[in-house]
Tab-separated table of C-alpha atoms and ligand atoms in Angstrom:
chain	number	residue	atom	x	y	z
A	97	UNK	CA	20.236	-8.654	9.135
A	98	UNK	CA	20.511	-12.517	7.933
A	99	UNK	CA	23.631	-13.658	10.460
A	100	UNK	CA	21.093	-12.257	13.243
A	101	UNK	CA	18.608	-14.681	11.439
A	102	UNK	CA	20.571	-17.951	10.855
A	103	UNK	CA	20.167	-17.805	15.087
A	104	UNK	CA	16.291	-18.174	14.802
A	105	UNK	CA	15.126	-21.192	15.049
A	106	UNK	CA	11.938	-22.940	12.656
A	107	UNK	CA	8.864	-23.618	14.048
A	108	UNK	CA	6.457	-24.872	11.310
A	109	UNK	CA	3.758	-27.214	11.165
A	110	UNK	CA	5.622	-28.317	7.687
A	111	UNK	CA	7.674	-30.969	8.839
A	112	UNK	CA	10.477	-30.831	6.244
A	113	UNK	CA	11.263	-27.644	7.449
A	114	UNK	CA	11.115	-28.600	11.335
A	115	UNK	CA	13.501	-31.385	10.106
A	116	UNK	CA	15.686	-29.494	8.495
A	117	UNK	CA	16.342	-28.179	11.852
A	118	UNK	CA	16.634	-24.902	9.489
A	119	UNK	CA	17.312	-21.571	10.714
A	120	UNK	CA	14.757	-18.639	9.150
A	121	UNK	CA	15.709	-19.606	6.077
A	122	UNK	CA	16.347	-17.551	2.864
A	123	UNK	CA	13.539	-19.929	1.784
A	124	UNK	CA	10.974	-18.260	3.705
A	125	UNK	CA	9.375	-15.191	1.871
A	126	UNK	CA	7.804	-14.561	5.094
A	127	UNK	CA	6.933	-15.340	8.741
A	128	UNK	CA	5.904	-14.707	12.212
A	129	UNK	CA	8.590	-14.486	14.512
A	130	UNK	CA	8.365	-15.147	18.301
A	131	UNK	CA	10.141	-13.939	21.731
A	132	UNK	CA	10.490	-16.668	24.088
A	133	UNK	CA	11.849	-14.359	26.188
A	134	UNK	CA	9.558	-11.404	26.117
A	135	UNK	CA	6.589	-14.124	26.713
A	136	UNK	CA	8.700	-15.024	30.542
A	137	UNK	CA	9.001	-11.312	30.973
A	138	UNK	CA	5.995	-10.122	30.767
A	139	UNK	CA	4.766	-13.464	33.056
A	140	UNK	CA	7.213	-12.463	35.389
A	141	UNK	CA	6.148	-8.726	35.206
A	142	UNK	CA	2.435	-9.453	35.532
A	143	UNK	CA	2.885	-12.034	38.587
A	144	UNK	CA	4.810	-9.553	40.253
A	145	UNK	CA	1.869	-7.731	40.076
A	146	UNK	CA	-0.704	-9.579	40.964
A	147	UNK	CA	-2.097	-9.685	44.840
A	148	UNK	CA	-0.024	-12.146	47.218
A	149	UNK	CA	-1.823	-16.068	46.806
A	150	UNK	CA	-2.904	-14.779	42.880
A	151	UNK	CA	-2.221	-17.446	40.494
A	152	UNK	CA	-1.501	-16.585	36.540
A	153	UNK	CA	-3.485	-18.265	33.680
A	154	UNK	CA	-2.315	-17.973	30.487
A	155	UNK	CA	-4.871	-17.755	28.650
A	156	UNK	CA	-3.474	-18.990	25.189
A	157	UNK	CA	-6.783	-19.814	23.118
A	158	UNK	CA	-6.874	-19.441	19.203
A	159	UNK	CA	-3.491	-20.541	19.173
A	160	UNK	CA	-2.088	-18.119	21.644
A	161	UNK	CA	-3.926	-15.865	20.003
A	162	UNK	CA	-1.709	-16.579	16.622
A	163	UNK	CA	1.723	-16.750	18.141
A	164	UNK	CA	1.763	-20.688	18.717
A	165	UNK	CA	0.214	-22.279	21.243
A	166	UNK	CA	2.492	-24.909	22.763
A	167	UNK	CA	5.251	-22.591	22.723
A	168	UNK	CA	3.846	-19.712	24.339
A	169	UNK	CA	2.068	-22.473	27.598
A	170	UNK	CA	5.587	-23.690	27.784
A	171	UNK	CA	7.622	-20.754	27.910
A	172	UNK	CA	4.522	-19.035	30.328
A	173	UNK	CA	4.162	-22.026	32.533
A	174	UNK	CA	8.077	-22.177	32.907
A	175	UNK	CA	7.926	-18.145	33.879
A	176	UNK	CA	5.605	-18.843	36.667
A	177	UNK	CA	1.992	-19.248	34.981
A	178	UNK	CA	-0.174	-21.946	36.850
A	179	UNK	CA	-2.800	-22.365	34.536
A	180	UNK	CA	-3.726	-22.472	30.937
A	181	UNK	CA	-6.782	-21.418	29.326
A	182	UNK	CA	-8.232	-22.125	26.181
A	183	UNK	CA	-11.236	-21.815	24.072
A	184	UNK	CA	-11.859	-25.119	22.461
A	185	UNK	CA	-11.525	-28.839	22.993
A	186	UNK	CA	-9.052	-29.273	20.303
A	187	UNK	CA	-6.939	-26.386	21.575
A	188	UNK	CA	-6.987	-28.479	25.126
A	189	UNK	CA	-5.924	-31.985	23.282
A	190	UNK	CA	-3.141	-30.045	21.363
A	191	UNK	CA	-1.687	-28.827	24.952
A	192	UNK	CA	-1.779	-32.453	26.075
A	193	UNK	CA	-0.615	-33.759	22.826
A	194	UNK	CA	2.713	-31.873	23.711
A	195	UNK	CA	2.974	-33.277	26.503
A	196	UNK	CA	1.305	-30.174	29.302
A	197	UNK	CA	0.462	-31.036	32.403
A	198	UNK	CA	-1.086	-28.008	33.876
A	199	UNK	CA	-4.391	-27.309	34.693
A	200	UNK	CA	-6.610	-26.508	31.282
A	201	UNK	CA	-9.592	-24.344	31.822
A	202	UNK	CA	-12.300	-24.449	28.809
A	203	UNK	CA	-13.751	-21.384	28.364
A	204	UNK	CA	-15.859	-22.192	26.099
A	205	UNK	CA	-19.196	-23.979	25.818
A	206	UNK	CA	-19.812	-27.699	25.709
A	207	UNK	CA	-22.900	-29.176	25.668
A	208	UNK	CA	-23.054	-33.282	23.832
A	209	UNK	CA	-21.972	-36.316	25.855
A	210	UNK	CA	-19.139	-36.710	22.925
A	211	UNK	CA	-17.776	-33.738	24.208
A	212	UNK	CA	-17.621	-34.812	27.795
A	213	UNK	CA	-16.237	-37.956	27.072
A	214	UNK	CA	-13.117	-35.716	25.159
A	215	UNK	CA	-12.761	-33.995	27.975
A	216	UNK	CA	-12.820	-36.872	30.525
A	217	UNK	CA	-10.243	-38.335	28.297
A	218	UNK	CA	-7.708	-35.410	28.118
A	219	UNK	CA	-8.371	-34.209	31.384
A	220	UNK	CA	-9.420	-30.718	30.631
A	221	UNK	CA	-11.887	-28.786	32.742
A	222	UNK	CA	-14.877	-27.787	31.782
A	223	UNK	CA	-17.063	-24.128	32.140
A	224	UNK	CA	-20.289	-24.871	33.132
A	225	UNK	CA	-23.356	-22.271	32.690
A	226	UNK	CA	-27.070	-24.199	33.714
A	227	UNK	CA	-28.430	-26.792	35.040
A	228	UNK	CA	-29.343	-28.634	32.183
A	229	UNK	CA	-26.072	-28.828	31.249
A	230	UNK	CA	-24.577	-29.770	34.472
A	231	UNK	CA	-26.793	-32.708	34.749
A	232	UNK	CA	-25.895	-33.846	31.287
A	233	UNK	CA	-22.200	-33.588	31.886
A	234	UNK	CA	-22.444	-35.787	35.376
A	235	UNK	CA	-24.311	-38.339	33.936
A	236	UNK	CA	-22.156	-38.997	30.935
A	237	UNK	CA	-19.360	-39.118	33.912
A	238	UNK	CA	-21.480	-41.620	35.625
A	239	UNK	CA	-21.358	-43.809	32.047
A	240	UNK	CA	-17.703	-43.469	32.249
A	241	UNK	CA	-17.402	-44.249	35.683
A	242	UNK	CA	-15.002	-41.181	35.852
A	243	UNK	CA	-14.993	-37.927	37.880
A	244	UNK	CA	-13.885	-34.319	36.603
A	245	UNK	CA	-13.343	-30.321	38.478
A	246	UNK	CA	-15.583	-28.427	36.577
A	247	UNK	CA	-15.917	-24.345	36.660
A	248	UNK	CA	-19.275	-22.384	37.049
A	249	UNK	CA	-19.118	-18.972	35.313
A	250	UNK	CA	-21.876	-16.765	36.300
A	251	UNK	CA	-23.070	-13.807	33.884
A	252	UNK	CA	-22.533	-10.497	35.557
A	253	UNK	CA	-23.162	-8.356	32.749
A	254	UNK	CA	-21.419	-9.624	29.640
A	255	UNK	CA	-24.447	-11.406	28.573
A	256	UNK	CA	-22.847	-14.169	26.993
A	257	UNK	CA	-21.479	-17.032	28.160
A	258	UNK	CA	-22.689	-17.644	32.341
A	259	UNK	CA	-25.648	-18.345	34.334
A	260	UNK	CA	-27.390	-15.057	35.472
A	261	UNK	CA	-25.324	-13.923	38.460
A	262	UNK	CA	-28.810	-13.514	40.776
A	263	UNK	CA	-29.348	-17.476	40.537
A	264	UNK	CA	-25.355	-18.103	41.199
A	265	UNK	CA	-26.093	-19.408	44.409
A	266	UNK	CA	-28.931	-21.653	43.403
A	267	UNK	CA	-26.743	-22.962	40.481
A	268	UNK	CA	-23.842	-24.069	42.976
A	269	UNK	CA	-25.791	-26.007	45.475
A	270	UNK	CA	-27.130	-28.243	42.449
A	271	UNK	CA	-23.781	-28.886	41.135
A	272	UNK	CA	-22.700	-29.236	44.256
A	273	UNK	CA	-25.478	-32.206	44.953
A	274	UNK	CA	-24.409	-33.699	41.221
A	275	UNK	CA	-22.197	-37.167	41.326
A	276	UNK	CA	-18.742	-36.614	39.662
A	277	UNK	CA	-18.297	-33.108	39.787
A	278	UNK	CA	-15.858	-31.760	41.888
A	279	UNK	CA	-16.534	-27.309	41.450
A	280	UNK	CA	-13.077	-26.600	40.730
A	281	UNK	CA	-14.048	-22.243	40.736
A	282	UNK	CA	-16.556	-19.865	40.212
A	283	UNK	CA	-15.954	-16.890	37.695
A	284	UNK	CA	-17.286	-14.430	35.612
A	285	UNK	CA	-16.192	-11.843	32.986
A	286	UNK	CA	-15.762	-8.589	32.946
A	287	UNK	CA	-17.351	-6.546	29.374
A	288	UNK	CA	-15.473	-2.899	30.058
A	289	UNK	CA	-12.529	-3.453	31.997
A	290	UNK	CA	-10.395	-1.703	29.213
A	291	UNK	CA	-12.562	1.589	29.617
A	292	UNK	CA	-11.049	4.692	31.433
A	293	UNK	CA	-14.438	4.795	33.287
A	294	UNK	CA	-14.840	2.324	35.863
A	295	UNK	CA	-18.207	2.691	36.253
A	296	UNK	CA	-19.834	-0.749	34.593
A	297	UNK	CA	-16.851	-2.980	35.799
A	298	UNK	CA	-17.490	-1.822	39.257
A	299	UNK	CA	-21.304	-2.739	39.130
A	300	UNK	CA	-20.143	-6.245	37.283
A	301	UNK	CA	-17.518	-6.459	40.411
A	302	UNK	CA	-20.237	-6.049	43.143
A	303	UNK	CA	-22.427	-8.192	41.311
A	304	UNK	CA	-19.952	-10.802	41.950
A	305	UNK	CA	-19.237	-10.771	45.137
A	306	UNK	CA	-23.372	-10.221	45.972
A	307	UNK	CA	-23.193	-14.172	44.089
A	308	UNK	CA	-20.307	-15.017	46.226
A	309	UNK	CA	-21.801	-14.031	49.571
A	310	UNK	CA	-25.041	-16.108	48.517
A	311	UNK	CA	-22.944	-18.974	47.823
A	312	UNK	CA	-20.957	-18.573	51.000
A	313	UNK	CA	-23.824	-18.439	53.446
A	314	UNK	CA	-25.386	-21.804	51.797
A	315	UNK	CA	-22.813	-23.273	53.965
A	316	UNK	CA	-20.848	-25.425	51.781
A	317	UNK	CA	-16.998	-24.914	51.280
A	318	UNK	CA	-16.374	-22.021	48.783
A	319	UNK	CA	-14.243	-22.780	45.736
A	320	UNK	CA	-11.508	-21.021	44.222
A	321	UNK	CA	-12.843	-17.236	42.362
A	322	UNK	CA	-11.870	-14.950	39.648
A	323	UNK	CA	-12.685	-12.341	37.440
A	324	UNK	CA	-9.893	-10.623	35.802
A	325	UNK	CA	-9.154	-10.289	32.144
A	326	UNK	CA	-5.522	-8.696	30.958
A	327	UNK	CA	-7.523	-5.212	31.668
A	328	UNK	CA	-9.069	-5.286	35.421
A	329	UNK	CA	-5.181	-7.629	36.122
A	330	UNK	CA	-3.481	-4.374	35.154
A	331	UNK	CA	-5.929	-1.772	36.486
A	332	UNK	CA	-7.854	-2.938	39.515
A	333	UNK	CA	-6.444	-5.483	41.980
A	334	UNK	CA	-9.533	-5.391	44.019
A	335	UNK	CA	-10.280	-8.118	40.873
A	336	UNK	CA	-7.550	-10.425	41.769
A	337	UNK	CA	-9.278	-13.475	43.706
A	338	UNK	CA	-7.479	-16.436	43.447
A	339	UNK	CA	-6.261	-16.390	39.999
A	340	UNK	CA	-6.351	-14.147	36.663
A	341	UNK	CA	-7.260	-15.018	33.454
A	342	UNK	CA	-4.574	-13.130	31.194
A	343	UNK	CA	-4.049	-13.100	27.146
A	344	UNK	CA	-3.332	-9.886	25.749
A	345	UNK	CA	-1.166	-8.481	28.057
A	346	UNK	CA	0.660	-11.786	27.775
A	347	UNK	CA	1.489	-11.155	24.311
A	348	UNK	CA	2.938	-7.922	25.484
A	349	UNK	CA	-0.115	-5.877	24.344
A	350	UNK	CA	-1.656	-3.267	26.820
A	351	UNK	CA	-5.695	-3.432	26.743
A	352	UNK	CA	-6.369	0.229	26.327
A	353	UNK	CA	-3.719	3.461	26.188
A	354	UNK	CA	-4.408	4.619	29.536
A	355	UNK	CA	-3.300	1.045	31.299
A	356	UNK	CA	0.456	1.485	29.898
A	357	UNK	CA	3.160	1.428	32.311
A	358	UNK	CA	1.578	-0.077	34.810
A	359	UNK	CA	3.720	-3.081	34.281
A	360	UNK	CA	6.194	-2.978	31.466
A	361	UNK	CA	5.456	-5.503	28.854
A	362	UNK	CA	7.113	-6.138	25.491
A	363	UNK	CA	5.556	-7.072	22.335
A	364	UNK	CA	5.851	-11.117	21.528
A	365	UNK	CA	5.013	-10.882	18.285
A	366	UNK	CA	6.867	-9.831	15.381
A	367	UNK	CA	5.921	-9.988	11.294
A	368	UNK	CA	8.998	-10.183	8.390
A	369	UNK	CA	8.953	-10.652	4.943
A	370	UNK	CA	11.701	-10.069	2.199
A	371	UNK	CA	11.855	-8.385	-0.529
A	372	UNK	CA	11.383	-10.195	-3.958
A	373	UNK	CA	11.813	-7.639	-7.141
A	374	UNK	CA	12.861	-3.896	-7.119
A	375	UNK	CA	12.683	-1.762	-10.106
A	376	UNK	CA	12.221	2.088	-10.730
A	377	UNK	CA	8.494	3.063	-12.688
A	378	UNK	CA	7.876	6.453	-14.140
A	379	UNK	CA	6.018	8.822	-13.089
A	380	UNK	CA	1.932	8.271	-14.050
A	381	UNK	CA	2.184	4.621	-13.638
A	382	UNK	CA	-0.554	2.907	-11.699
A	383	UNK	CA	0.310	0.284	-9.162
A	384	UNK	CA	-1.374	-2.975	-8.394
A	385	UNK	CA	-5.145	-4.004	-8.599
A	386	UNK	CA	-7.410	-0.633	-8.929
A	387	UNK	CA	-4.923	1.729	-10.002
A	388	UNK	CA	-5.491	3.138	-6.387
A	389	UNK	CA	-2.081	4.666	-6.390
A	390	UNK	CA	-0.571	6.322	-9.191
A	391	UNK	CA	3.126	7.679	-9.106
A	392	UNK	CA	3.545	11.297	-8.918
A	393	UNK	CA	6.979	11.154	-9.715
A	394	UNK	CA	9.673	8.576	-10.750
A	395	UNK	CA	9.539	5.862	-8.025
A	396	UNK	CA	11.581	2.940	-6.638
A	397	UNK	CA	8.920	-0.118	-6.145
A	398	UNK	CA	9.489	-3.040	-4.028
A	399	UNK	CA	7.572	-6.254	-4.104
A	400	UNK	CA	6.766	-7.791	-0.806
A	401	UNK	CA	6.355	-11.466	0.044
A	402	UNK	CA	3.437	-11.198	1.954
A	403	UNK	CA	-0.194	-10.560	1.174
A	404	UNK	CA	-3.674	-10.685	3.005
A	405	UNK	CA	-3.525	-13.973	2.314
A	406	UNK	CA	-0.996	-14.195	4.849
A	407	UNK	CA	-2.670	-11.990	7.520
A	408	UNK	CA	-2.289	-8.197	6.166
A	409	UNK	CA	-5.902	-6.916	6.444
A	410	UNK	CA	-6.488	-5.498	2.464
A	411	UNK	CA	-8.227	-2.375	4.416
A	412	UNK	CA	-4.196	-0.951	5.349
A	413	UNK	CA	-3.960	-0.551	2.108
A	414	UNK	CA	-1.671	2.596	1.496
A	415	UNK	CA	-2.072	3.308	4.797
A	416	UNK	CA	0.519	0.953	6.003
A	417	UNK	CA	4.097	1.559	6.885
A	418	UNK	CA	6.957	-0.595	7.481
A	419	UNK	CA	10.379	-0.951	8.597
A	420	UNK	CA	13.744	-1.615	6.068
A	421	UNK	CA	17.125	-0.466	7.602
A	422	UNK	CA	15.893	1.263	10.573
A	423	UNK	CA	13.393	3.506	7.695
A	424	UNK	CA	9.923	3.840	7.661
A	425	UNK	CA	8.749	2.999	4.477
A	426	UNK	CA	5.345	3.815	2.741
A	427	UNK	CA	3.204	0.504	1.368
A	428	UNK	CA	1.887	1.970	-2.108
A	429	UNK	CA	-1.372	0.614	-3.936
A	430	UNK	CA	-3.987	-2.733	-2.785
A	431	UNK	CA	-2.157	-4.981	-0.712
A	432	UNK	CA	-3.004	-8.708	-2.759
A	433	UNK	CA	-3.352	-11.573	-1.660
A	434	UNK	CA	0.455	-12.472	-1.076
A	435	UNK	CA	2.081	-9.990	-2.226
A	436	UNK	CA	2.574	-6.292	-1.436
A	437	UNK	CA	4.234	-2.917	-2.810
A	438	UNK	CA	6.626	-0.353	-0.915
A	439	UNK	CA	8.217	2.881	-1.922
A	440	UNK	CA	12.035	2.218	-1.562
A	441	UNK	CA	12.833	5.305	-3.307
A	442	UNK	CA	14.744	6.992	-0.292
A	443	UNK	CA	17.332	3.534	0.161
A	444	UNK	CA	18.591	3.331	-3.382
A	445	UNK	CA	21.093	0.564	-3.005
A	446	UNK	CA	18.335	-1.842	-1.368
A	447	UNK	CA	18.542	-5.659	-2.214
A	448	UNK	CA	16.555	-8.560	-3.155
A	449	UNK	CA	16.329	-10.999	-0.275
A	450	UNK	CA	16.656	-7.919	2.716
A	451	UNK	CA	13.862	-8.050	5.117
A	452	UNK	CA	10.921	-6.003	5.548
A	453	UNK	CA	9.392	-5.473	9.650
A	454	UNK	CA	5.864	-5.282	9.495
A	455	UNK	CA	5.239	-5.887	13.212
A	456	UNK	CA	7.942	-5.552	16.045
A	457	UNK	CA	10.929	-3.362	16.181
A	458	UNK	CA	13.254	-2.086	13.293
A	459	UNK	CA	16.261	0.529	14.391
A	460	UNK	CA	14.287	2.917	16.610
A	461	UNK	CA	11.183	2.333	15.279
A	462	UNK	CA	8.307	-0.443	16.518
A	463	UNK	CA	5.626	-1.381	14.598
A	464	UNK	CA	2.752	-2.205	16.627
A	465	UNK	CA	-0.522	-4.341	16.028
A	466	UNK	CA	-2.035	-0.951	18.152
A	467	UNK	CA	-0.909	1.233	15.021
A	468	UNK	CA	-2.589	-1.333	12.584
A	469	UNK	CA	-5.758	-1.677	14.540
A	470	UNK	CA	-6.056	2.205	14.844
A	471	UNK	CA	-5.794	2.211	11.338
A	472	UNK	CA	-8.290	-0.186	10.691
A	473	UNK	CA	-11.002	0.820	13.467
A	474	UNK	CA	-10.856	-2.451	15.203
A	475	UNK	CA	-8.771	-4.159	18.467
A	476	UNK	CA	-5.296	-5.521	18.750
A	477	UNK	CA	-6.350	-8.612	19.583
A	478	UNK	CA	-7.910	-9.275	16.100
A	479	UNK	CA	-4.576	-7.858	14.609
A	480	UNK	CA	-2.704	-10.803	16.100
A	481	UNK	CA	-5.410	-13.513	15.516
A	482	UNK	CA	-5.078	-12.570	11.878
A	483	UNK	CA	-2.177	-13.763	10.904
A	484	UNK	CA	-2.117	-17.451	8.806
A	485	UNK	CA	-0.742	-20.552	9.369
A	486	UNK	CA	0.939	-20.237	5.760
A	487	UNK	CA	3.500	-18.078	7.588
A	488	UNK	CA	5.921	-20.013	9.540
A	489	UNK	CA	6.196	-19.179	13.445
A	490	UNK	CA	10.045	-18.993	14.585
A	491	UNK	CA	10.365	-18.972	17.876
A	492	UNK	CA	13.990	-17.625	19.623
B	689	LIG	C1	-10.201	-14.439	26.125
B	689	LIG	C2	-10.606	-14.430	27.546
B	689	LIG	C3	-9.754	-13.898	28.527
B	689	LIG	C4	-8.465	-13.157	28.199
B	689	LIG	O1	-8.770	-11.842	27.796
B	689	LIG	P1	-7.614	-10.752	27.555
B	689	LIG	O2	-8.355	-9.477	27.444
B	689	LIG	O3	-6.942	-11.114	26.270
B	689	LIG	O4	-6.707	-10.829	28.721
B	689	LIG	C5	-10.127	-14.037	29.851
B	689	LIG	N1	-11.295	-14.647	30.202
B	689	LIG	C6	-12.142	-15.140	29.276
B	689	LIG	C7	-13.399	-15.771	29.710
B	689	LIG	C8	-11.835	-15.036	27.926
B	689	LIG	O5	-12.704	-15.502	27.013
């Protein structure tokens, strides 16, 4: 287990460790650790996919949705991915900061002249979703003296961010008429693309193309379109257009159960900790906060370095299993805030210092952020986001 680690190389944000040039080092009670290679596969999977003339965004907001940002637009963009995407202006200026080129789209809002003047500077492109806010955004250009592609998104039925699809084509002939916008696209977003029943995507679809064919017959050159999320990429190519907007399945995470094996992805993401203190209780002995587990018998405990401090929602409490020696291992009583407990009683000669898989693959068994988010009633996608910045992120 720790020769295959020395290989792994640190990626912190702590720069004594990036110096140290260190390898996941017995240092580290715990940390995230990331597949460079599964990240190209499943680019390479997913463009293989997509419709001839269908360009790939990677859409690697909230920090590649807590696998590292620059990393995973590197590794995509040198897979095949055209374009990045990202939520915030910051994310954009970290992209650049590294030293990306490609295209950034800003999905989110932006509204003050500041803004505009960030994004002028770091050449990011901008969503843009009224009027009001198209004006304000070319005439803070016009201060500048500088020009920028800009992206309309049109609300088909998400009802959040997006001018109302029915005054799409009203919307594009005034940005069209603005100085110093160039309309890079024109999207929208689907809500229910990850549903079995196609029903409200397809309405959201032909909504779409209703504001495209408005658009088309004002005359004036039609921009670049598109529409798909990691969901409607996988299940619909009708949803193609000219590029798709892809995160989850990017991570190696399939929206919904029923869109699996439609490409074969592999999980990016995977979540280790070791093992700090083992030691036998008697049976009738509480464990941790609560008392919410009491032994039954004699039991083997192992402490964890990891907590919900770190990213372990406090809800998996003893609900939670994990991966030592190709086992799967119970987590016993509340998971604290950096530390947890695991019943090693079935691996009696286990060490200090061996490492625990929370996420990724262990022997035959894989340990998914779909298990935890089953668990917990929630998505996937929240299961990766949730994971700190305290833990290190090793790339390989
Ligand atoms: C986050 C986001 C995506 C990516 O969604 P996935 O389901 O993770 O593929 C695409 N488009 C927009 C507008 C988004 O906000």
């Amino acid at each position: 287990m720790l020769s295959q680690e020395s290989s792994l190389k640190l990626q912190s944000n702590r720069s004594s460790l990036q110096e140290s040039g260190a390898t996941v080092p017995l240092r580290e009670r715990a940390w995230v650790e990331i597949d460079r290679g599964a990240i190209a596969h499943n680019v390479r999977e997913l463009k293989h996919h997509l419709q001839q003339n269908c360009q790939l965004m990677a859409v690697v907001k909230a920090d590649a949705y807590g696998h590292g940002a620059i990393a995973v637009a590197e590794t995509a963009l040198e897979a095949g991915a055209s374009w990045l995407g990202v939520a915030t202006i910051p994310e954009g200026i970290q992209l650049r900061e590294a030293g990306i080129e490609a295209p950034i789209l800003l999905l989110g809002a932006v509204n003050s002249p500041e803004q505009i003047q960030a994004i002028a500077h770091w050449h990011l492109q901008p969503t843009l979703c009224s009027a009001k806010q198209a004006l304000i955004v070319s005439e803070t250009l016009s201060e500048l003296g500088k020009t920028l592609t800009v992206h309309l998104k049109l609300d088909t039925g998400m009802s959040r961010l997006g001018i109302p699809w029915q005054e799409g084509a009203e919307f594009f002939q005034q940005v069209s008429h603005l100085p110093h916008l160039q309309i890079g696209s024109i999207y929208s977003h689907l809500a229910t693309a990850d549903s079995p029943d196609p029903q409200i995507m397809n309405q959201q679809h032909q909504r779409f193309q209703e504001a495209i064919a408005q658009i088309k017959a004002t005359g004036l050159p039609l921009p670049k379109l598109h529409l798909a999320n990691s969901a409607a990429t996988l299940c619909d190519r009708s949803c193609h257009y000219d590029f798709v907007r892809v995160g989850l399945a990017t991570y190696g995470l399939y929206p919904a159960p029923h869109l699996q094996g439609l490409v074969s992805l592999k999980p990016v993401m995977q979540v280790r900790a070791r093992i700090t203190q083992i030691k036998t209780i008697p049976a009738g002995t509480g464990i941790s906060y609560g008392y919410q587990y009491i032994t039954a018998q004699e039991m083997t405990v192992a402490v964890v370095g990891i907590g919900y401090a770190d990213g372990v929602p406090r809800n998996l409490s003893n609900k939670l299993h994990v991966g030592i020696r190709g086992q799967r291992i119970p987590q016993v009583g509340a998971i604290t805030m950096d530390q947890l407990m695991l019943d090693v009683s079935s691996i009696p000669d286990l060490q200090v210092g061996e490492v625990v898989t929370l996420l990724g693959q262990d022997g035959q068994n894989q340990f998914t952020a779909d298990d935890w988010a089953d668990t917990l009633g929630t998505i996937s996608w929240e299961i990766l986001c949730s994971f700190k910045h305290r833990l290190p992120r090793v790339t390989r």
